[in-house]
Short mmCIF file of C-alpha atoms in Angstrom, two decimals:
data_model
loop_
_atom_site.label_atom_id
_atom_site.label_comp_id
_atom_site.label_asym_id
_atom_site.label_seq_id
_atom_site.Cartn_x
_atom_site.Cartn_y
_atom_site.Cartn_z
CA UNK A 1099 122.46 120.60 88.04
CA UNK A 1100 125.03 121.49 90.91
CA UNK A 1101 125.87 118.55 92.61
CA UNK A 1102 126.72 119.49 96.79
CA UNK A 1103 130.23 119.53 97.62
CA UNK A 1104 129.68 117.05 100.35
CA UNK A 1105 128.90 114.65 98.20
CA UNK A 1106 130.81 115.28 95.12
CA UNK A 1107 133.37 112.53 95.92
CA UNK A 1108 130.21 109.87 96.04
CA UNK A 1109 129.24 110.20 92.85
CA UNK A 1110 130.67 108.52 90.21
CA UNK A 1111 131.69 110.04 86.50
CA UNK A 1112 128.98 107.61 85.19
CA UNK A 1113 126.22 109.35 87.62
CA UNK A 1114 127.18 112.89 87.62
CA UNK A 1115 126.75 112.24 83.22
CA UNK A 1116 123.45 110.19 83.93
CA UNK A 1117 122.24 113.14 86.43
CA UNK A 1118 123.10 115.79 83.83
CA UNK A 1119 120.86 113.19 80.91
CA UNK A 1120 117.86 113.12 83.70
CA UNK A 1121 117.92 117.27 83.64
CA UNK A 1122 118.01 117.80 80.13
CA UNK A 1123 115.14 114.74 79.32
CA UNK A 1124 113.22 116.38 82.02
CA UNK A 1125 113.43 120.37 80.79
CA UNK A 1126 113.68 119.33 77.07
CA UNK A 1127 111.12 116.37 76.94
CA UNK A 1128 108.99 115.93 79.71
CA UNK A 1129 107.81 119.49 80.62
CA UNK A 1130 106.84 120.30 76.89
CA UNK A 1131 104.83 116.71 76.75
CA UNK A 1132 103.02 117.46 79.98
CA UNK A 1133 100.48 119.99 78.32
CA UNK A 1134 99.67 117.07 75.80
CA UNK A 1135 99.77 114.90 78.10
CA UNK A 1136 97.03 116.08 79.89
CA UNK A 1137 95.20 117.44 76.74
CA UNK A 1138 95.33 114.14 75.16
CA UNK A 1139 93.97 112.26 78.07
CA UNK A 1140 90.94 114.78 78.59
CA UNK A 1141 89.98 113.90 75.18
CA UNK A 1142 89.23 110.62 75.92
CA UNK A 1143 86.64 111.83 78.27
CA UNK A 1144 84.96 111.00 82.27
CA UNK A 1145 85.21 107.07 81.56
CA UNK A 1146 87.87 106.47 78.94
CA UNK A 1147 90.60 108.22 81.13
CA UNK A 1148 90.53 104.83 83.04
CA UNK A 1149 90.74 102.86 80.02
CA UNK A 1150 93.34 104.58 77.35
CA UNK A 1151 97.13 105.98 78.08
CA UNK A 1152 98.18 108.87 76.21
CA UNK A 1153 100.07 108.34 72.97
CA UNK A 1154 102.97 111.04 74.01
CA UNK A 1155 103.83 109.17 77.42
CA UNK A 1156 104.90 105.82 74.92
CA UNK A 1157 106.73 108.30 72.62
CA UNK A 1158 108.44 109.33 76.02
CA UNK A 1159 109.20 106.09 77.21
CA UNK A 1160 111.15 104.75 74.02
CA UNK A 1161 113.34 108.43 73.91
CA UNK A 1162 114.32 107.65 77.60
CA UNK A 1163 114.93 103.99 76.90
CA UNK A 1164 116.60 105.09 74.18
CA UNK A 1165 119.40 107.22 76.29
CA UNK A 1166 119.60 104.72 78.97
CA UNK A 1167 117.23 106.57 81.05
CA UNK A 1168 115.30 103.49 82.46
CA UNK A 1169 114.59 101.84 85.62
CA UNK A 1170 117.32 103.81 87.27
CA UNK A 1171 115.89 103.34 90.61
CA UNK A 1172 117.01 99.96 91.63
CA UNK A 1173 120.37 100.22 94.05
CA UNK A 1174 123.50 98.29 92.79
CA UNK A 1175 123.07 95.68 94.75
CA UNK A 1176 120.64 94.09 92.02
CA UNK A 1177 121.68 92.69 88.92
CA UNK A 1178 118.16 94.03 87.56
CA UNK A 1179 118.82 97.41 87.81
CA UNK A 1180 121.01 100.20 86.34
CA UNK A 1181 123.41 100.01 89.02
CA UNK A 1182 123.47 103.44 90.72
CA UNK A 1183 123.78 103.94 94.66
CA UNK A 1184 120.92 104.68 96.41
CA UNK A 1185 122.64 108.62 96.93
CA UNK A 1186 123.41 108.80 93.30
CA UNK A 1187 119.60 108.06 92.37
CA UNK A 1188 118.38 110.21 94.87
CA UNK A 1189 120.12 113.47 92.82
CA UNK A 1190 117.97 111.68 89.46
CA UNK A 1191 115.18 111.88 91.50
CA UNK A 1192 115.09 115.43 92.24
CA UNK A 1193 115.03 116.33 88.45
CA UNK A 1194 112.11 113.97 87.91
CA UNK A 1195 110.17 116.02 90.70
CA UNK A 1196 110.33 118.93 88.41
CA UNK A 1197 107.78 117.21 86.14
CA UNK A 1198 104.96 115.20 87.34
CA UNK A 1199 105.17 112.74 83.85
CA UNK A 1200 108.87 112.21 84.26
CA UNK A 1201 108.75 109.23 86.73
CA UNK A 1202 106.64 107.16 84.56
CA UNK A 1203 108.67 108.30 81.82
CA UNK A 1204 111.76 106.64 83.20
CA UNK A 1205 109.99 103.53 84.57
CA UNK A 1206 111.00 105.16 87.81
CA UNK A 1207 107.51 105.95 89.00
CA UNK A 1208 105.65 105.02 92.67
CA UNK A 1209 104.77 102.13 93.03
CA UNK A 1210 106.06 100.51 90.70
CA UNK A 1211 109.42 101.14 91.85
CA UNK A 1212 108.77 99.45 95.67
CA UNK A 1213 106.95 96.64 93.93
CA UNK A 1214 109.80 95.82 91.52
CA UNK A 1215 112.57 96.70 94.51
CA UNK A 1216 110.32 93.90 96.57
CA UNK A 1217 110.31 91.19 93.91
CA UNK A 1218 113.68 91.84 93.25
CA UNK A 1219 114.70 91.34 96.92
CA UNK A 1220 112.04 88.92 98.13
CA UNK A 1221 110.49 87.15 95.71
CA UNK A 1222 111.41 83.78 94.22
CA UNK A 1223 112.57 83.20 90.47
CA UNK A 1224 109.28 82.12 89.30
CA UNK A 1225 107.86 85.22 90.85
CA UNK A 1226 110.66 87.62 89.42
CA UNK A 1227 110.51 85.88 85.64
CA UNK A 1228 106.59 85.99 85.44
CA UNK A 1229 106.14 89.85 87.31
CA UNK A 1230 109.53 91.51 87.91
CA UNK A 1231 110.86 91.02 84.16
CA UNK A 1232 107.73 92.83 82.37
CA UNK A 1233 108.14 95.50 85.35
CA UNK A 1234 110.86 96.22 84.83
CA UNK A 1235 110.42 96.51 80.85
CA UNK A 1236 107.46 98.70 81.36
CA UNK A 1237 104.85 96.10 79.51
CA UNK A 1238 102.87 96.13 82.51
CA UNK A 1239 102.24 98.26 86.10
CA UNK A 1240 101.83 97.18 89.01
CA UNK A 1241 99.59 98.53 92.57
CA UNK A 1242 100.64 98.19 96.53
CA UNK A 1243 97.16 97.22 98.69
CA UNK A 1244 97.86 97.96 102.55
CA UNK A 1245 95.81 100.70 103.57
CA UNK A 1246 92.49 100.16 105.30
CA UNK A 1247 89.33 101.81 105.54
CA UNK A 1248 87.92 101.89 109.25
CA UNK A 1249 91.12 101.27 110.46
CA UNK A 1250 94.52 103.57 111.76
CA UNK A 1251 96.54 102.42 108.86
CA UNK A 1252 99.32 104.76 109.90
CA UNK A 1253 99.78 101.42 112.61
CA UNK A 1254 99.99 98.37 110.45
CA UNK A 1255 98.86 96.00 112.99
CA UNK A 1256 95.92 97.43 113.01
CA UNK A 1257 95.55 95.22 109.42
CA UNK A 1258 92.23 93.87 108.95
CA UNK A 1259 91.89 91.70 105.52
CA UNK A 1260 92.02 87.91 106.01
CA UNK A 1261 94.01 85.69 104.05
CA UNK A 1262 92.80 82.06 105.24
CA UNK A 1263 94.55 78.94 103.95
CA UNK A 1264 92.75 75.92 102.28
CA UNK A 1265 94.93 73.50 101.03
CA UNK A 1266 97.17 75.23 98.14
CA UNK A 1267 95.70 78.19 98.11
CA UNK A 1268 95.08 81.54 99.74
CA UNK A 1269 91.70 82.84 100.18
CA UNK A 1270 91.41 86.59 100.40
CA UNK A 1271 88.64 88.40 102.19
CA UNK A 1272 88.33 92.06 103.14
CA UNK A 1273 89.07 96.01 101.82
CA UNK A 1274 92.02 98.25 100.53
CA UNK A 1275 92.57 101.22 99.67
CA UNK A 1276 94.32 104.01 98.47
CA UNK A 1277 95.19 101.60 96.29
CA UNK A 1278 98.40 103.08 94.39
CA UNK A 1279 98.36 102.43 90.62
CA UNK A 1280 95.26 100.07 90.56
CA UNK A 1281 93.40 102.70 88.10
CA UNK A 1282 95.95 102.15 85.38
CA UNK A 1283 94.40 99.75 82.73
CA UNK A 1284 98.49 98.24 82.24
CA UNK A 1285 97.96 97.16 86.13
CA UNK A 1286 98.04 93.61 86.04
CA UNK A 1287 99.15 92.67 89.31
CA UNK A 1288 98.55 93.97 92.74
CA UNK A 1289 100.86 93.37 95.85
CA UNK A 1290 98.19 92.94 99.31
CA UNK A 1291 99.06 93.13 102.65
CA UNK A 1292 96.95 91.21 104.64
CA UNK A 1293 96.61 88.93 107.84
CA UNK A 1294 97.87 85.62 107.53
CA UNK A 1295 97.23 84.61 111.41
CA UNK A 1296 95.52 86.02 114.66
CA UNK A 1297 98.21 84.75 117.24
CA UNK A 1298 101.62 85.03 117.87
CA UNK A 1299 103.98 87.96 117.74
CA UNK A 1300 101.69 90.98 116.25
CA UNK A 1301 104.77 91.47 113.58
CA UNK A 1302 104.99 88.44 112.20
CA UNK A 1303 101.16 88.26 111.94
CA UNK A 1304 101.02 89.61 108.01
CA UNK A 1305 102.19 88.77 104.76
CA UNK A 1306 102.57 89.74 101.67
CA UNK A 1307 100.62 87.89 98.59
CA UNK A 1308 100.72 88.23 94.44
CA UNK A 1309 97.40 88.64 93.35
CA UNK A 1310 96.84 89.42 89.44
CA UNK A 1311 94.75 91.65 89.02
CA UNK A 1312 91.73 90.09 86.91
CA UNK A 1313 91.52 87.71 89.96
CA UNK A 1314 87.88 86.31 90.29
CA UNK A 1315 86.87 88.76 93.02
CA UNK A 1316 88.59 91.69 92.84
CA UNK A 1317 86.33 94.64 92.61
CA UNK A 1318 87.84 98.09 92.03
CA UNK A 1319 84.97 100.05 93.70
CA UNK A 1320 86.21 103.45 93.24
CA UNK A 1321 88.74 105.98 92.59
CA UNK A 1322 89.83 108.25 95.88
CA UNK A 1323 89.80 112.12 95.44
CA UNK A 1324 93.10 114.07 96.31
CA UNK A 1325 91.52 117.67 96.78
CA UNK A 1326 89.66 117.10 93.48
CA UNK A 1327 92.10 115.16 91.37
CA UNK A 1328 91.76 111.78 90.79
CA UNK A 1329 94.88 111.01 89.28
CA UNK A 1330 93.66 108.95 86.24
CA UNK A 1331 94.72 106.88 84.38
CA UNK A 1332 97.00 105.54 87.38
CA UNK A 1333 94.44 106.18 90.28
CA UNK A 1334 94.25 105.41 94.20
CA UNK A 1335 91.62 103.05 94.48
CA UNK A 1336 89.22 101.50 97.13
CA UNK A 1337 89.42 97.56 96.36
CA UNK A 1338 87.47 94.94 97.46
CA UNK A 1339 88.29 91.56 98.01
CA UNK A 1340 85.70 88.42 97.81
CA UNK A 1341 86.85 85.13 98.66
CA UNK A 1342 89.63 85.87 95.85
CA UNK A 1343 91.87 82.58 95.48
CA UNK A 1344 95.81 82.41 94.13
CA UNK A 1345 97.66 79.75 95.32
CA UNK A 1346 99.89 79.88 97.97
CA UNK A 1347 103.58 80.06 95.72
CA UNK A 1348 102.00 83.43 95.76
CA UNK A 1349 103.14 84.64 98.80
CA UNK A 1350 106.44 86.88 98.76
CA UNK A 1351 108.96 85.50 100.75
CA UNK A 1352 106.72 83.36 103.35
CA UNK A 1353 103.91 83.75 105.61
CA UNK A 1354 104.38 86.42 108.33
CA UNK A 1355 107.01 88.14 106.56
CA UNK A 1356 105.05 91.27 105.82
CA UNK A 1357 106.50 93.58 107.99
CA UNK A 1358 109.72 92.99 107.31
CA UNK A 1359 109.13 93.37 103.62
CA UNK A 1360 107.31 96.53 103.53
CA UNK A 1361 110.29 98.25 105.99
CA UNK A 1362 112.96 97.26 103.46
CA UNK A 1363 110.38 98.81 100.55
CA UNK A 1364 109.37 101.78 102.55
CA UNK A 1365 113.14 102.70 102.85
CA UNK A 1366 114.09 103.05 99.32
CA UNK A 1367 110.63 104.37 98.54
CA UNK A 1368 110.74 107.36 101.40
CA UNK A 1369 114.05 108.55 99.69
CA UNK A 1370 113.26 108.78 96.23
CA UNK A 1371 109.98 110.22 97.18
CA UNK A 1372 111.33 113.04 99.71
CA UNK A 1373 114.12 114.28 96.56
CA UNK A 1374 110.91 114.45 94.12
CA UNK A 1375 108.88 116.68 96.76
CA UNK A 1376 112.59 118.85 96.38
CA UNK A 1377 112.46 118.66 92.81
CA UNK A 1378 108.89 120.00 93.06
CA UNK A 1379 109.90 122.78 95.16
CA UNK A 1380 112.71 123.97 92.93
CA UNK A 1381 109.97 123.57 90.09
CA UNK A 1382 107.50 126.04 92.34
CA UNK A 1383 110.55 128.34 93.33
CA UNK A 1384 111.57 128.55 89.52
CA UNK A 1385 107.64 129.61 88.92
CA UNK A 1386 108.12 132.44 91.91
CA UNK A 1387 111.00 134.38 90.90
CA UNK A 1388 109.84 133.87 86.76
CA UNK A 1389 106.26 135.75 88.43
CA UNK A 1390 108.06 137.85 90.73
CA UNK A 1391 110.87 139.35 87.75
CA UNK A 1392 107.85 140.31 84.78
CA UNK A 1393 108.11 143.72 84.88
CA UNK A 1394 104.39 143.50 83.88
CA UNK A 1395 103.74 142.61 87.08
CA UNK A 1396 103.24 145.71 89.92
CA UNK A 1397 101.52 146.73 93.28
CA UNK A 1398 101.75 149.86 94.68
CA UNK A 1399 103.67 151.50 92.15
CA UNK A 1400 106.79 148.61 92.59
CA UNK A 1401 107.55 145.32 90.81
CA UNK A 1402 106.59 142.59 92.85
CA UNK A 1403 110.83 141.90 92.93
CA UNK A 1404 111.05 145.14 95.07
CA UNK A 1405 108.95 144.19 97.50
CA UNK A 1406 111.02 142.83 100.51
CA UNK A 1407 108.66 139.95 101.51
CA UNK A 1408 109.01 138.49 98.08
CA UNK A 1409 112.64 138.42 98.16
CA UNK A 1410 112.57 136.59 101.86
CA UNK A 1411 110.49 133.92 100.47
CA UNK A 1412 112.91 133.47 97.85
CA UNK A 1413 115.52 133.49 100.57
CA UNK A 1414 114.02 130.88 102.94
CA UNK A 1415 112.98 128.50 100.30
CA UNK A 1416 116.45 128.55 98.69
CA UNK A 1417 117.40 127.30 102.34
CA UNK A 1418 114.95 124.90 102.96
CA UNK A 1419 115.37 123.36 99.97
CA UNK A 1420 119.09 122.75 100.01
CA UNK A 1421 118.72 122.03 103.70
CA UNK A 1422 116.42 119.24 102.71
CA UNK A 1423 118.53 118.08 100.32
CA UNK A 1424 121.02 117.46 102.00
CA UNK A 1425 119.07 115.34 104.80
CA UNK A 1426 118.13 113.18 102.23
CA UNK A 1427 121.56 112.57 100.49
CA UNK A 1428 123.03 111.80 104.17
CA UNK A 1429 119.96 108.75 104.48
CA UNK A 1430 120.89 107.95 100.85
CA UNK A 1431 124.44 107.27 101.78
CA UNK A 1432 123.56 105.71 105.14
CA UNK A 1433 121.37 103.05 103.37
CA UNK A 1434 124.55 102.57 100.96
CA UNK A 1435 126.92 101.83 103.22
CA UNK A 1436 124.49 99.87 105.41
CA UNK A 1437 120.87 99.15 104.86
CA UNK A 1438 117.27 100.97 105.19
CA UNK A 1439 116.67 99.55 108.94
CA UNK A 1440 120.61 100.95 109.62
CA UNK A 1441 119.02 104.00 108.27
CA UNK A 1442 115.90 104.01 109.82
CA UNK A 1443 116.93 108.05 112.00
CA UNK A 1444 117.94 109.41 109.13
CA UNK A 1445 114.92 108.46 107.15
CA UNK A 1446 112.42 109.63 109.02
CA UNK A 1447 114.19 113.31 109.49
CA UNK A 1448 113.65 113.39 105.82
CA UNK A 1449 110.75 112.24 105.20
CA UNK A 1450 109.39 114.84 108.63
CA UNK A 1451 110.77 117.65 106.55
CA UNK A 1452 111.05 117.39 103.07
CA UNK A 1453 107.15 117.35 102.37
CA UNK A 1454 106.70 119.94 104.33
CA UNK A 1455 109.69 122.22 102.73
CA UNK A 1456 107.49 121.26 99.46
CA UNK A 1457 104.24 122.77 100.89
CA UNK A 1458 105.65 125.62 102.24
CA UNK A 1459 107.93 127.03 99.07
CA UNK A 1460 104.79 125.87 96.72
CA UNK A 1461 102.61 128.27 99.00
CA UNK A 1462 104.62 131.26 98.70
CA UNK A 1463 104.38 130.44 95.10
CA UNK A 1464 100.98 130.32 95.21
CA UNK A 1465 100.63 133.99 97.15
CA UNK A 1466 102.86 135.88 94.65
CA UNK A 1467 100.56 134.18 91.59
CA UNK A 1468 97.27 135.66 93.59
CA UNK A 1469 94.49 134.07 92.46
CA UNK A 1470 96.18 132.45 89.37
CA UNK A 1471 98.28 130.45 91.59
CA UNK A 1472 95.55 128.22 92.68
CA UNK A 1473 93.58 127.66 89.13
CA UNK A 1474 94.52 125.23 86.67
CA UNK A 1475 97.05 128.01 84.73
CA UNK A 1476 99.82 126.75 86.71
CA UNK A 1477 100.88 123.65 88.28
CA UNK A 1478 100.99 125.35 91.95
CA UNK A 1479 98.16 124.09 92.64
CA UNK A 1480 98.50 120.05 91.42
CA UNK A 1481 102.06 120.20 93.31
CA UNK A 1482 100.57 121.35 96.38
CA UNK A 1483 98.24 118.79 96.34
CA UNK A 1484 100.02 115.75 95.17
CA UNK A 1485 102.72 116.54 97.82
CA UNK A 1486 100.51 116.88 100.51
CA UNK A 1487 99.41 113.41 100.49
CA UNK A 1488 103.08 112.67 101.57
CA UNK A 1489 102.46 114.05 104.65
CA UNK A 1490 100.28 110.76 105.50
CA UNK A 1491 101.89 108.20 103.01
CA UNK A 1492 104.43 105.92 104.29
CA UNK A 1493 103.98 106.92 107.54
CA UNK A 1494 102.75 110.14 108.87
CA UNK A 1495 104.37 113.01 110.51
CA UNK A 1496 103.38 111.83 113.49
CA UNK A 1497 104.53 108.69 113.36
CA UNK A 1498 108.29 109.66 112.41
CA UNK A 1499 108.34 112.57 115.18
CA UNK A 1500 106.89 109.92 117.35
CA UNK A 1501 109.92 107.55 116.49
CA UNK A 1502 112.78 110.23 115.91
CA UNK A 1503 112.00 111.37 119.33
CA UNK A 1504 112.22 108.10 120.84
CA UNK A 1505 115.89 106.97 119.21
CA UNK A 1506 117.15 110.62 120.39
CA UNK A 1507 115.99 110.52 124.18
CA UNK A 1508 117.85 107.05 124.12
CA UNK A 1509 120.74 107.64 122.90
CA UNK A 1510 121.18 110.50 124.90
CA UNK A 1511 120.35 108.66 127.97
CA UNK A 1512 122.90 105.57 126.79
CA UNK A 1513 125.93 108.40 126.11
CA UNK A 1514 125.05 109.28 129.94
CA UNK A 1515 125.21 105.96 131.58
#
């Protein structure tokens, strides 16, 4: 992989080799286990793809462990984790997008990466030996419960469930979901957002509790649909929550700390997932000019190559892409040098655009495929859909434009005072 001169000079000798590992393991490993991936998991049939993980994703696991691919996610600043900057994991990141299996390969994979970057941050040592430690050595998974049916989620005060006191312990009440992860028989604990108090300061309303996931109570209702996939064995699930009890060492952090926590886990999260969408593209562009270059392949007497529409959508995806990338190495190093709130402008241009640089170089892939582009014979069609979701997760469009737009009329108006 070609590292951006920009950045050359912030990435160490120890990154640029682990970078280099991350493409190889990816090309050589991942994308030839996908197919039996998938094939292996059919197998099991409607019902069992809930219940059984696929024999080739442990054989992956144990050859990345193996080169000291594992939990690379987690910035320096924790003794947990491998120890690379939040720039220098971003580049890792983009190589994973070219595979769908390669995150969970890695133990790098959504959510378990903001759940493990929030224990690690937030929660106390009971809380980190009992849930972070198997996290983090991939004997269990983990799910993050904050969106809300009935509700404008993309506003988290809008935050419905109830978590009621009595004595030492929490009482739960209420429903989640697009429940990340809570499919995934290996889930064992879930992470809920939920309202701790109805007065005071709307932000310091909600908190964040533990809540294992065989809880007395917890009813996984259903798994949600992405355009037809339903993402087993991990899932996005509609939870329900009745009268569930965990005591109240449960909490992450402290009552009415909620927002706070999920900002500083939304950071991270936003970055590594806007150099995956990137990673995806390149995947999609790679699929485009493979389709576009068989010389089996002509329309009106000319390869598809000659045509001069083809060869602009190369063009503008090539510059989209490293455009994108390079908005989300600049957040990378601003949360490196400061934090995710110091971060916060730089963020959201990244997460506005990379998504959407995703969608629109998988499309173009998708037109010169024709009809084959949107069937199961490629993975055009999973891509687009898988990235479109990021559109709406952790925050929506709208919601970042909303923001971005806010932070750049005032500083302009400050710089003219």
């Amino acid at each position: 992989m070609s590292i951006p001169e920009l950045v050359q000079d912030k990435v160490s000798p120890r990154a640029k080799e682990t970078i280099e590992k991350v493409r190889r393991f990816v090309e050589e490993e991942c994308k030839p286990a996908a197919a039996v991936y998938h094939e292996q998991l059919e197998s099991y049939g409607k019902e069992g793809r809930w219940k059984r993980i696929p024999p080739v994703m442990e054989e992956l696991k144990k050859k990345a462990k193996a080169q000291g691919l594992w939990n690379l996610f987690l910035p320096a600043r924790y003794g947990e984790g491998a120890g690379y900057t939040n720039l220098e994991y971003g580049l890792m990141a983009e190589q994973m997008g070219r595979c769908h299996i390669s995150a969970e390969a890695t133990n790098c994979a959504a959510p378990d990466t903001g759940n493990m970057e929030v224990l690690a941050r937030y929660g106390n040592e009971e809380q980190k030996q009992r849930w972070l430690r198997p996290l983090l050595e991939g004997k269990i998974r983990s799910a993050f419960c904050m969106t809300e049916k009935g509700v404008a989620s993309s506003d988290a005060t809008n935050i419905q469930l109830q978590i009621t006191r009595e004595d030492n312990n929490y009482v739960l009440n209420g429903t989640k979901w697009w429940a990340s992860g809570a499919g995934d028989p290996r889930c064992e604990i879930l992470l809920v957002m939920g309202k701790t108090s109805n007065s005071g300061s709307q932000y310091r309303r909600q908190s964040v509790v533990l809540v294992p996931r065989d809880t007395p109570g917890v009813t996984v209702v259903r798994p949600m649909m992405v355009y037809g996939y339903d993402d087993a064995p991990h899932g996005h699930m509609e939870i329900r929550f009745d009268n569930v009890k965990v005591p109240t060492s449960n909490v992450v952090w402290g009552e009415g700390r909620g927002f706070e926590i999920i900002q500083g886990r939304l950071g991270p999260g936003r970055i590594h997932h806007c150099m995956r969408t990137l990673g995806a593209a390149e995947e999609a562009l790679s699929w485009m000019v493979r389709r576009v270059n068989d010389p089996a392949r002509t329309t009106f007497g000319k390869n598809l190559k000659d045509h001069g529409t083809i060869v602009q959508w190369i063009a503008q995806s090539r510059v989209e892409i490293d455009a994108g990338r390079l908005l989300v190495l600049a957040a990378a190093h601003k949360m490196d040098v400061s934090d995710a709130k110091g971060a916060l402008t730089d963020i959201s241009k990244a997460k506005i655009e990379c998504p959407n640089i995703c969608l629109r170089v998988c499309d173009r892939a998708v037109q010169a495929f024709g009809a084959e582009g949107v069937s199961q014979d490629t993975p055009l069609a999973y891509i687009w859909a898988g990235n479109r979701t990021l559109r709406i997760a952790d925050g929506p469009d709208e919601v970042h434009l909303n923001q971005l737009g806010r932070r750049e009329m005032q500083a302009q108006l400050k710089s003219k005072l």
